[in-house]
Amino acid sequence: MSVDSPPPGGTGPATPSVPEERPPAVAGEGVADEVGASTAETEAAPAVTDVSGGGADESIEVTEEKTRDLTWVRRGLMLVWAAAVILWMSRFGISFDRTSLIVFLAIGMVIATIGRRRAITVLIDWLPFVLILMLYDWTRSIAVWMGMPTHWHLAADVDHAMFGVSPTAWLQSEIKFADPPWWEIITSIVYMSYFIVPYATAAYMWVKDRAVWRRFAACFVAVSFIGLIGYTLVPAAPPWAAAKCTSAEVADYPHDPDCMYEPEGVVEGNLLGPVDPKNDGNPYVERISGRGWAVVGIEQADHLLKKGQGRSNLVAAVPSLHAALTMLLALFMWPRVKALGKFLFMGYAWVMAFTLVYTAEHYVFDILLGWGLAAAVIAVYQLIDKRYIQPRNARRDAERERERLAAVAEATGDGVEVEA
């Protein structure tokens, strides 16, 4: 609470002013941190000191606590941090190790909140999130342990039913070249960005508003684990693998038949159908998600990508988490950004979908399931947020405001009545 100074030339005591009530939280907007208030906010609050010595006619002195402005310290350290990240990537390449990425981001978050928030809050908030994602990684191959049959025809047949052809085979017939064109730089960057952008955006949210970050983290974890359930119960092969195999070779729903490890080439009677290149591209479906890096001379990035892909679950195509998490990001950010932000986030999800189909990473069927999963999680989140979280936070805010008014009234001795 602030206390009005005496009017110019007046000798009477200062008159306390009662602050207006804050409006209730609006859906989609950030609310006050539940773990701890920002250091800067608490230090900036004015302190009320009674210097009257008990006299009724004496004025009240208002003092404001001084805080150190650490803006330039933050900015300087952020520049050092950014330079260190760039140097690391230039020497060791772009890492796909989620743990390393989050460590880099955690250091950046600590720096970005110097003078604003306690550094320990990074650990408090992010450690449970990281442990949950590690659990997700450990259980990705549970379908193999369970001996679940792998579906080779399901998504391919749905795509054929929707379009009359395999969209992947058609795109690689129409616009693929033997050597990667300049625009495949974009598809390679977009595909690789999946391993960075969602986490970097989450880190930015955390710095700006921890309450909003918690909502996004909950949605992120929900999408990941529901997706895990999907490709545990229905493991499915992606287009690049189906293009190497025939119906006879996968008749028994094998998890990793020999055909999927064969070099890329023409396979008569493969599950996707023929590729008839209009340009000088190869007449078969290829996995080309990293080809664009050769255009700019960064073959190392393609090698790292293939190495990471080789260690991943090769038959976890349904649903596409690439599509699900990028659409989740677009839908979550939609009410929080302006027109340009809406265009960029939603455009990112659509360009990712094109990239996944063109490069033979996913079927359209996988992408539609991923988008549906993201939309369902957002709908449930909004329902829970509106019915439970916002009313609870509104009650807490109201209680804190009553306690603050009561404390100020007691300190000033003005007898301000605080409504229950």
Short mmCIF file of C-alpha atoms in Angstrom, two decimals:
data_model
loop_
_atom_site.label_atom_id
_atom_site.label_comp_id
_atom_site.label_asym_id
_atom_site.label_seq_id
_atom_site.Cartn_x
_atom_site.Cartn_y
_atom_site.Cartn_z
CA MET A 1 0.00 0.00 0.00
CA SER A 2 1.19 3.48 -0.74
CA VAL A 3 0.65 6.43 1.57
CA ASP A 4 -0.17 9.86 0.16
CA SER A 5 2.19 12.68 1.05
CA PRO A 6 0.72 15.75 2.78
CA PRO A 7 -0.69 18.33 0.34
CA PRO A 8 1.70 21.10 -0.67
CA GLY A 9 1.91 23.70 2.06
CA GLY A 10 -0.24 21.62 4.38
CA THR A 11 0.64 20.57 7.89
CA GLY A 12 -1.94 17.87 8.45
CA PRO A 13 -1.13 14.19 8.65
CA ALA A 14 -0.85 12.09 5.55
CA THR A 15 -4.00 10.32 4.47
CA PRO A 16 -3.62 6.63 3.70
CA SER A 17 -5.02 5.55 0.34
CA VAL A 18 -6.59 2.11 -0.05
CA PRO A 19 -5.46 0.44 -3.27
CA GLU A 20 -7.98 -0.73 -5.81
CA GLU A 21 -8.73 -4.41 -5.99
CA ARG A 22 -6.99 -6.26 -8.81
CA PRO A 23 -9.31 -7.72 -11.41
CA PRO A 24 -9.66 -11.50 -11.42
CA ALA A 25 -7.36 -13.53 -13.68
CA VAL A 26 -8.42 -13.84 -17.30
CA ALA A 27 -8.29 -17.20 -19.09
CA GLY A 28 -4.95 -17.73 -20.73
CA GLU A 29 -3.19 -14.96 -18.81
CA GLY A 30 -0.37 -15.53 -16.31
CA VAL A 31 -1.08 -15.42 -12.62
CA ALA A 32 1.15 -14.78 -9.63
CA ASP A 33 3.85 -17.33 -8.88
CA GLU A 34 2.72 -19.96 -6.41
CA VAL A 35 6.21 -21.02 -5.35
CA GLY A 36 7.58 -17.60 -4.46
CA ALA A 37 7.21 -13.96 -5.44
CA SER A 38 9.82 -12.26 -7.55
CA THR A 39 12.65 -10.75 -5.54
CA ALA A 40 12.44 -7.50 -7.44
CA GLU A 41 8.72 -7.19 -6.75
CA THR A 42 9.10 -7.65 -3.00
CA GLU A 43 12.06 -5.34 -2.71
CA ALA A 44 10.32 -2.59 -4.63
CA ALA A 45 7.41 -2.39 -2.17
CA PRO A 46 7.37 0.78 -0.07
CA ALA A 47 8.01 0.45 3.64
CA VAL A 48 5.78 2.35 6.06
CA THR A 49 7.50 3.71 9.17
CA ASP A 50 5.63 5.39 12.03
CA VAL A 51 7.81 8.27 13.25
CA SER A 52 5.10 10.02 15.26
CA GLY A 53 6.22 8.63 18.59
CA GLY A 54 2.60 7.81 19.28
CA GLY A 55 1.30 11.36 18.71
CA ALA A 56 -2.01 11.59 16.93
CA ASP A 57 -1.12 14.72 14.97
CA GLU A 58 2.27 13.61 13.69
CA SER A 59 2.76 12.52 10.07
CA ILE A 60 3.89 9.15 8.86
CA GLU A 61 7.17 8.87 7.00
CA VAL A 62 7.22 6.71 3.89
CA THR A 63 10.54 5.15 2.94
CA GLU A 64 11.25 2.99 -0.08
CA GLU A 65 13.79 0.20 0.06
CA LYS A 66 16.64 0.65 -2.38
CA THR A 67 17.55 -2.22 -4.65
CA ARG A 68 20.55 -2.71 -6.88
CA ASP A 69 19.80 -2.50 -10.56
CA LEU A 70 21.41 -5.62 -12.04
CA THR A 71 20.16 -5.10 -15.58
CA TRP A 72 23.61 -4.59 -17.07
CA VAL A 73 24.99 -7.54 -15.14
CA ARG A 74 22.27 -9.76 -16.61
CA ARG A 75 22.82 -8.45 -20.13
CA GLY A 76 26.58 -8.87 -19.94
CA LEU A 77 26.36 -12.43 -18.65
CA MET A 78 23.70 -13.29 -21.25
CA LEU A 79 26.10 -12.18 -23.99
CA VAL A 80 28.83 -14.38 -22.50
CA TRP A 81 26.38 -17.30 -22.26
CA ALA A 82 25.24 -16.86 -25.88
CA ALA A 83 28.84 -16.72 -27.08
CA ALA A 84 29.65 -19.90 -25.15
CA VAL A 85 26.68 -21.74 -26.69
CA ILE A 86 27.66 -20.66 -30.20
CA LEU A 87 31.28 -21.70 -29.60
CA TRP A 88 30.16 -25.07 -28.27
CA MET A 89 27.94 -25.75 -31.29
CA SER A 90 30.64 -24.64 -33.73
CA ARG A 91 33.10 -27.12 -32.21
CA PHE A 92 30.85 -30.06 -31.32
CA GLY A 93 27.83 -29.56 -33.58
CA ILE A 94 24.17 -29.15 -32.65
CA SER A 95 23.45 -31.56 -29.86
CA PHE A 96 20.33 -33.73 -29.79
CA ASP A 97 20.98 -34.78 -26.21
CA ARG A 98 18.04 -33.33 -24.32
CA THR A 99 19.94 -33.35 -21.04
CA SER A 100 22.76 -31.21 -22.45
CA LEU A 101 20.27 -28.84 -24.03
CA ILE A 102 18.37 -28.35 -20.78
CA VAL A 103 21.63 -27.78 -18.87
CA PHE A 104 22.50 -24.98 -21.33
CA LEU A 105 19.02 -23.53 -20.98
CA ALA A 106 19.12 -23.79 -17.18
CA ILE A 107 22.32 -21.73 -17.07
CA GLY A 108 20.70 -19.16 -19.33
CA MET A 109 17.59 -19.04 -17.14
CA VAL A 110 19.64 -18.48 -13.99
CA ILE A 111 21.43 -15.59 -15.69
CA ALA A 112 18.21 -14.11 -17.07
CA THR A 113 16.66 -13.94 -13.59
CA ILE A 114 19.59 -12.43 -11.69
CA GLY A 115 18.14 -9.82 -9.34
CA ARG A 116 14.61 -10.92 -10.14
CA ARG A 117 14.23 -14.44 -8.81
CA ARG A 118 16.10 -16.93 -6.68
CA ALA A 119 18.38 -19.20 -8.72
CA ILE A 120 17.14 -22.27 -6.84
CA THR A 121 13.74 -21.88 -8.52
CA VAL A 122 15.27 -23.24 -11.75
CA LEU A 123 15.99 -26.50 -9.95
CA ILE A 124 12.65 -26.50 -8.12
CA ASP A 125 10.65 -26.17 -11.34
CA TRP A 126 12.75 -27.93 -13.96
CA LEU A 127 14.07 -30.98 -12.11
CA PRO A 128 10.66 -32.73 -11.89
CA PHE A 129 10.03 -31.85 -15.55
CA VAL A 130 13.38 -33.34 -16.63
CA LEU A 131 12.90 -36.48 -14.53
CA ILE A 132 9.50 -37.08 -16.10
CA LEU A 133 10.98 -36.71 -19.59
CA MET A 134 13.79 -39.11 -18.65
CA LEU A 135 11.14 -41.62 -17.58
CA TYR A 136 9.52 -41.11 -20.98
CA ASP A 137 12.84 -41.87 -22.73
CA TRP A 138 13.37 -45.03 -20.68
CA THR A 139 9.93 -46.37 -21.63
CA ARG A 140 9.99 -45.56 -25.34
CA SER A 141 10.85 -49.14 -26.34
CA ILE A 142 8.30 -50.79 -24.06
CA ALA A 143 6.42 -52.08 -27.12
CA VAL A 144 9.42 -54.26 -27.96
CA TRP A 145 9.44 -55.72 -24.45
CA MET A 146 5.72 -56.41 -24.73
CA GLY A 147 6.14 -58.05 -28.15
CA MET A 148 3.47 -55.86 -29.76
CA PRO A 149 2.98 -56.46 -33.51
CA THR A 150 4.15 -53.62 -35.75
CA HIS A 151 1.63 -52.17 -38.20
CA TRP A 152 3.02 -51.70 -41.70
CA HIS A 153 -0.19 -51.17 -43.70
CA LEU A 154 -2.38 -49.09 -41.36
CA ALA A 155 -1.14 -45.55 -42.01
CA ALA A 156 -0.15 -46.28 -45.63
CA ASP A 157 -3.64 -47.58 -46.40
CA VAL A 158 -5.33 -44.57 -44.72
CA ASP A 159 -3.19 -42.15 -46.75
CA HIS A 160 -4.01 -44.03 -49.96
CA ALA A 161 -7.71 -43.92 -49.07
CA MET A 162 -7.58 -40.14 -48.46
CA PHE A 163 -5.47 -39.12 -51.47
CA GLY A 164 -5.48 -42.03 -53.90
CA VAL A 165 -1.67 -42.12 -53.76
CA SER A 166 1.00 -42.04 -51.10
CA PRO A 167 1.60 -38.32 -50.39
CA THR A 168 5.27 -39.03 -49.68
CA ALA A 169 5.79 -40.90 -52.95
CA TRP A 170 3.90 -38.17 -54.85
CA LEU A 171 5.91 -35.30 -53.32
CA GLN A 172 9.21 -37.03 -53.98
CA SER A 173 8.07 -37.67 -57.55
CA GLU A 174 7.13 -34.04 -58.13
CA ILE A 175 9.70 -31.87 -56.33
CA LYS A 176 12.67 -34.02 -55.33
CA PHE A 177 16.05 -33.65 -57.06
CA ALA A 178 19.05 -35.94 -57.05
CA ASP A 179 21.03 -33.26 -55.24
CA PRO A 180 19.31 -31.26 -52.50
CA PRO A 181 17.96 -27.88 -53.74
CA TRP A 182 18.40 -24.71 -51.71
CA TRP A 183 14.95 -24.93 -50.12
CA GLU A 184 15.80 -28.25 -48.45
CA ILE A 185 17.90 -26.14 -46.10
CA ILE A 186 14.55 -25.01 -44.69
CA THR A 187 13.15 -28.54 -44.32
CA SER A 188 16.33 -29.74 -42.60
CA ILE A 189 16.36 -26.77 -40.20
CA VAL A 190 12.66 -27.20 -39.45
CA TYR A 191 13.04 -30.92 -38.77
CA MET A 192 16.03 -30.38 -36.49
CA SER A 193 14.35 -27.46 -34.72
CA TYR A 194 11.95 -29.90 -33.08
CA PHE A 195 14.77 -30.93 -30.75
CA ILE A 196 15.38 -27.33 -29.64
CA VAL A 197 12.43 -24.96 -30.18
CA PRO A 198 9.87 -26.45 -27.72
CA TYR A 199 12.43 -26.46 -24.89
CA ALA A 200 13.82 -23.02 -25.70
CA THR A 201 10.27 -21.62 -25.83
CA ALA A 202 9.49 -23.28 -22.50
CA ALA A 203 12.59 -21.67 -20.99
CA TYR A 204 11.46 -18.25 -22.26
CA MET A 205 8.01 -18.82 -20.75
CA TRP A 206 9.59 -19.73 -17.41
CA VAL A 207 11.61 -16.51 -17.34
CA LYS A 208 8.53 -14.41 -18.17
CA ASP A 209 5.86 -16.17 -16.07
CA ARG A 210 6.34 -19.36 -14.08
CA ALA A 211 2.60 -19.98 -13.79
CA VAL A 212 2.22 -20.00 -17.58
CA TRP A 213 5.28 -22.24 -17.84
CA ARG A 214 3.73 -24.76 -15.46
CA ARG A 215 0.66 -25.00 -17.67
CA PHE A 216 2.77 -25.54 -20.78
CA ALA A 217 4.97 -28.11 -19.03
CA ALA A 218 1.89 -30.06 -17.94
CA CYS A 219 0.53 -30.04 -21.51
CA PHE A 220 3.95 -31.03 -22.89
CA VAL A 221 4.21 -34.02 -20.55
CA ALA A 222 0.61 -35.06 -21.27
CA VAL A 223 1.14 -35.03 -25.04
CA SER A 224 4.40 -36.96 -24.71
CA PHE A 225 2.98 -39.73 -22.54
CA ILE A 226 -0.28 -40.10 -24.45
CA GLY A 227 1.83 -40.36 -27.59
CA LEU A 228 3.92 -43.01 -25.81
CA ILE A 229 0.75 -44.99 -25.10
CA GLY A 230 -0.18 -44.68 -28.78
CA TYR A 231 2.97 -46.12 -30.26
CA THR A 232 3.25 -48.70 -27.47
CA LEU A 233 -0.15 -50.17 -28.25
CA VAL A 234 0.04 -49.48 -32.00
CA PRO A 235 3.68 -49.50 -33.12
CA ALA A 236 3.81 -48.48 -36.77
CA ALA A 237 6.51 -48.20 -39.42
CA PRO A 238 7.24 -44.82 -41.07
CA PRO A 239 7.19 -44.24 -44.85
CA TRP A 240 10.95 -44.57 -45.36
CA ALA A 241 10.83 -48.10 -43.90
CA ALA A 242 7.67 -49.12 -45.75
CA ALA A 243 9.32 -48.07 -49.04
CA LYS A 244 11.97 -50.76 -48.50
CA CYS A 245 9.59 -53.64 -47.79
CA THR A 246 6.92 -55.62 -49.61
CA SER A 247 3.70 -57.01 -48.21
CA ALA A 248 5.14 -60.51 -48.12
CA GLU A 249 8.14 -59.39 -46.06
CA VAL A 250 5.97 -57.83 -43.35
CA ALA A 251 3.03 -60.22 -43.42
CA ASP A 252 3.64 -61.30 -39.81
CA TYR A 253 3.81 -57.73 -38.42
CA PRO A 254 7.53 -57.88 -37.57
CA HIS A 255 9.16 -55.19 -35.45
CA ASP A 256 12.43 -54.91 -37.36
CA PRO A 257 12.48 -57.03 -40.54
CA ASP A 258 15.70 -57.29 -42.52
CA CYS A 259 14.22 -55.31 -45.41
CA MET A 260 14.07 -52.05 -43.44
CA TYR A 261 17.84 -52.10 -42.97
CA GLU A 262 18.59 -52.55 -46.64
CA PRO A 263 20.13 -49.60 -48.56
CA GLU A 264 17.64 -47.29 -50.21
CA GLY A 265 16.76 -48.25 -53.75
CA VAL A 266 13.99 -49.40 -56.06
CA VAL A 267 11.88 -52.14 -54.44
CA GLU A 268 9.23 -53.63 -56.68
CA GLY A 269 5.88 -53.96 -54.94
CA ASN A 270 6.88 -51.85 -51.91
CA LEU A 271 4.14 -50.61 -49.60
CA LEU A 272 4.21 -46.98 -50.83
CA GLY A 273 4.13 -47.58 -54.55
CA PRO A 274 6.48 -46.30 -57.27
CA VAL A 275 8.20 -42.92 -57.48
CA ASP A 276 8.17 -41.36 -60.95
CA PRO A 277 10.57 -38.38 -60.68
CA LYS A 278 9.67 -35.34 -62.76
CA ASN A 279 13.16 -33.94 -62.21
CA ASP A 280 16.38 -35.91 -61.94
CA GLY A 281 15.58 -37.33 -58.52
CA ASN A 282 16.04 -40.97 -57.58
CA PRO A 283 13.05 -43.20 -58.51
CA TYR A 284 12.39 -44.38 -54.97
CA VAL A 285 11.37 -42.92 -51.60
CA GLU A 286 14.32 -41.68 -49.56
CA ARG A 287 14.68 -40.51 -45.99
CA ILE A 288 15.98 -37.00 -46.66
CA SER A 289 15.28 -35.03 -43.47
CA GLY A 290 18.95 -34.07 -43.12
CA ARG A 291 19.90 -33.61 -46.77
CA GLY A 292 19.66 -29.83 -46.71
CA TRP A 293 22.70 -29.45 -44.47
CA ALA A 294 24.92 -30.47 -47.39
CA VAL A 295 23.83 -27.32 -49.24
CA VAL A 296 25.52 -25.13 -46.63
CA GLY A 297 28.43 -27.49 -46.07
CA ILE A 298 27.42 -28.76 -42.63
CA GLU A 299 27.45 -32.49 -43.32
CA GLN A 300 28.29 -33.08 -39.66
CA ALA A 301 24.75 -32.09 -38.71
CA ASP A 302 23.36 -34.75 -41.05
CA HIS A 303 25.70 -37.36 -39.58
CA LEU A 304 24.61 -36.44 -36.04
CA LEU A 305 20.97 -36.61 -37.10
CA LYS A 306 21.36 -40.08 -38.62
CA LYS A 307 23.25 -41.26 -35.55
CA GLY A 308 20.46 -40.03 -33.28
CA GLN A 309 17.77 -41.53 -35.51
CA GLY A 310 19.54 -44.88 -35.40
CA ARG A 311 19.30 -44.95 -31.60
CA SER A 312 15.61 -44.03 -31.51
CA ASN A 313 12.53 -46.23 -31.74
CA LEU A 314 12.21 -46.80 -35.50
CA VAL A 315 8.57 -47.87 -35.41
CA ALA A 316 7.05 -45.10 -33.25
CA ALA A 317 5.21 -43.27 -36.02
CA VAL A 318 1.65 -43.18 -34.63
CA PRO A 319 1.02 -40.46 -33.61
CA SER A 320 3.71 -38.05 -34.80
CA LEU A 321 5.12 -36.24 -31.77
CA HIS A 322 6.92 -33.85 -34.14
CA ALA A 323 3.50 -32.76 -35.35
CA ALA A 324 1.82 -32.98 -31.94
CA LEU A 325 4.30 -30.85 -30.00
CA THR A 326 4.66 -28.16 -32.67
CA MET A 327 0.87 -27.86 -32.89
CA LEU A 328 0.66 -27.84 -29.08
CA LEU A 329 3.08 -24.91 -29.10
CA ALA A 330 0.97 -23.08 -31.69
CA LEU A 331 -2.32 -23.62 -29.85
CA PHE A 332 -0.88 -22.78 -26.43
CA MET A 333 0.73 -19.56 -27.65
CA TRP A 334 -2.23 -18.49 -29.80
CA PRO A 335 -4.01 -16.42 -27.07
CA ARG A 336 -0.70 -15.09 -25.75
CA VAL A 337 0.81 -13.54 -28.86
CA LYS A 338 -0.18 -10.94 -31.43
CA ALA A 339 -0.98 -11.50 -35.10
CA LEU A 340 2.63 -12.00 -36.18
CA GLY A 341 3.23 -14.51 -33.40
CA LYS A 342 0.09 -16.45 -34.32
CA PHE A 343 1.25 -16.61 -37.94
CA LEU A 344 4.75 -17.76 -37.01
CA PHE A 345 3.74 -20.45 -34.52
CA MET A 346 0.95 -21.87 -36.68
CA GLY A 347 3.10 -21.60 -39.80
CA TYR A 348 5.81 -23.52 -37.97
CA ALA A 349 3.39 -26.38 -37.28
CA TRP A 350 2.29 -26.51 -40.94
CA VAL A 351 5.83 -26.35 -42.33
CA MET A 352 6.81 -29.12 -39.93
CA ALA A 353 3.92 -31.24 -41.27
CA PHE A 354 5.06 -30.71 -44.88
CA THR A 355 8.65 -31.54 -43.90
CA LEU A 356 7.63 -34.78 -42.19
CA VAL A 357 5.66 -36.03 -45.19
CA TYR A 358 8.11 -34.90 -47.88
CA THR A 359 11.18 -36.33 -46.13
CA ALA A 360 9.45 -39.72 -45.53
CA GLU A 361 9.46 -39.40 -41.73
CA HIS A 362 5.68 -39.61 -41.26
CA TYR A 363 2.39 -40.23 -43.01
CA VAL A 364 -0.37 -37.63 -43.16
CA PHE A 365 -2.36 -39.99 -40.94
CA ASP A 366 0.32 -39.74 -38.23
CA ILE A 367 0.27 -35.94 -38.42
CA LEU A 368 -3.52 -35.66 -38.16
CA LEU A 369 -3.46 -37.90 -35.09
CA GLY A 370 -0.71 -35.73 -33.58
CA TRP A 371 -2.68 -32.54 -34.22
CA GLY A 372 -5.80 -34.11 -32.74
CA LEU A 373 -3.86 -35.12 -29.64
CA ALA A 374 -2.51 -31.57 -29.19
CA ALA A 375 -5.99 -30.07 -29.60
CA ALA A 376 -7.50 -32.50 -27.09
CA VAL A 377 -4.82 -31.77 -24.47
CA ILE A 378 -5.29 -28.01 -24.91
CA ALA A 379 -9.08 -28.39 -24.56
CA VAL A 380 -8.71 -30.37 -21.31
CA TYR A 381 -6.13 -27.90 -19.99
CA GLN A 382 -8.43 -24.94 -20.65
CA LEU A 383 -11.32 -26.70 -18.93
CA ILE A 384 -9.25 -27.51 -15.83
CA ASP A 385 -7.71 -24.03 -15.81
CA LYS A 386 -11.09 -22.29 -16.00
CA ARG A 387 -12.94 -24.44 -13.49
CA TYR A 388 -10.27 -25.14 -10.89
CA ILE A 389 -6.93 -23.36 -11.21
CA GLN A 390 -8.11 -19.79 -11.87
CA PRO A 391 -10.75 -19.79 -9.08
CA ARG A 392 -8.17 -21.22 -6.66
CA ASN A 393 -5.59 -18.58 -7.59
CA ALA A 394 -8.22 -15.84 -7.35
CA ARG A 395 -9.04 -16.97 -3.80
CA ARG A 396 -5.36 -16.99 -2.86
CA ASP A 397 -4.82 -13.53 -4.35
CA ALA A 398 -7.83 -12.19 -2.49
CA GLU A 399 -6.56 -13.67 0.80
CA ARG A 400 -3.09 -12.18 0.28
CA GLU A 401 -4.63 -8.79 -0.47
CA ARG A 402 -6.72 -8.92 2.72
CA GLU A 403 -3.65 -9.85 4.75
CA ARG A 404 -1.65 -7.01 3.20
CA LEU A 405 -4.36 -4.45 3.86
CA ALA A 406 -4.70 -5.65 7.43
CA ALA A 407 -0.94 -5.41 7.98
CA VAL A 408 -0.78 -1.89 6.55
CA ALA A 409 -3.79 -0.81 8.60
CA GLU A 410 -2.13 -2.10 11.75
CA ALA A 411 1.17 -0.39 10.88
CA THR A 412 -0.42 2.97 10.16
CA GLY A 413 -2.98 2.75 12.94
CA ASP A 414 -5.63 4.17 10.61
CA GLY A 415 -8.22 1.56 11.47
CA VAL A 416 -8.98 0.72 7.85
CA GLU A 417 -11.67 -1.89 7.80
CA VAL A 418 -10.75 -4.97 5.77
CA GLU A 419 -13.68 -6.87 4.33
CA ALA A 420 -13.69 -10.60 4.74
#
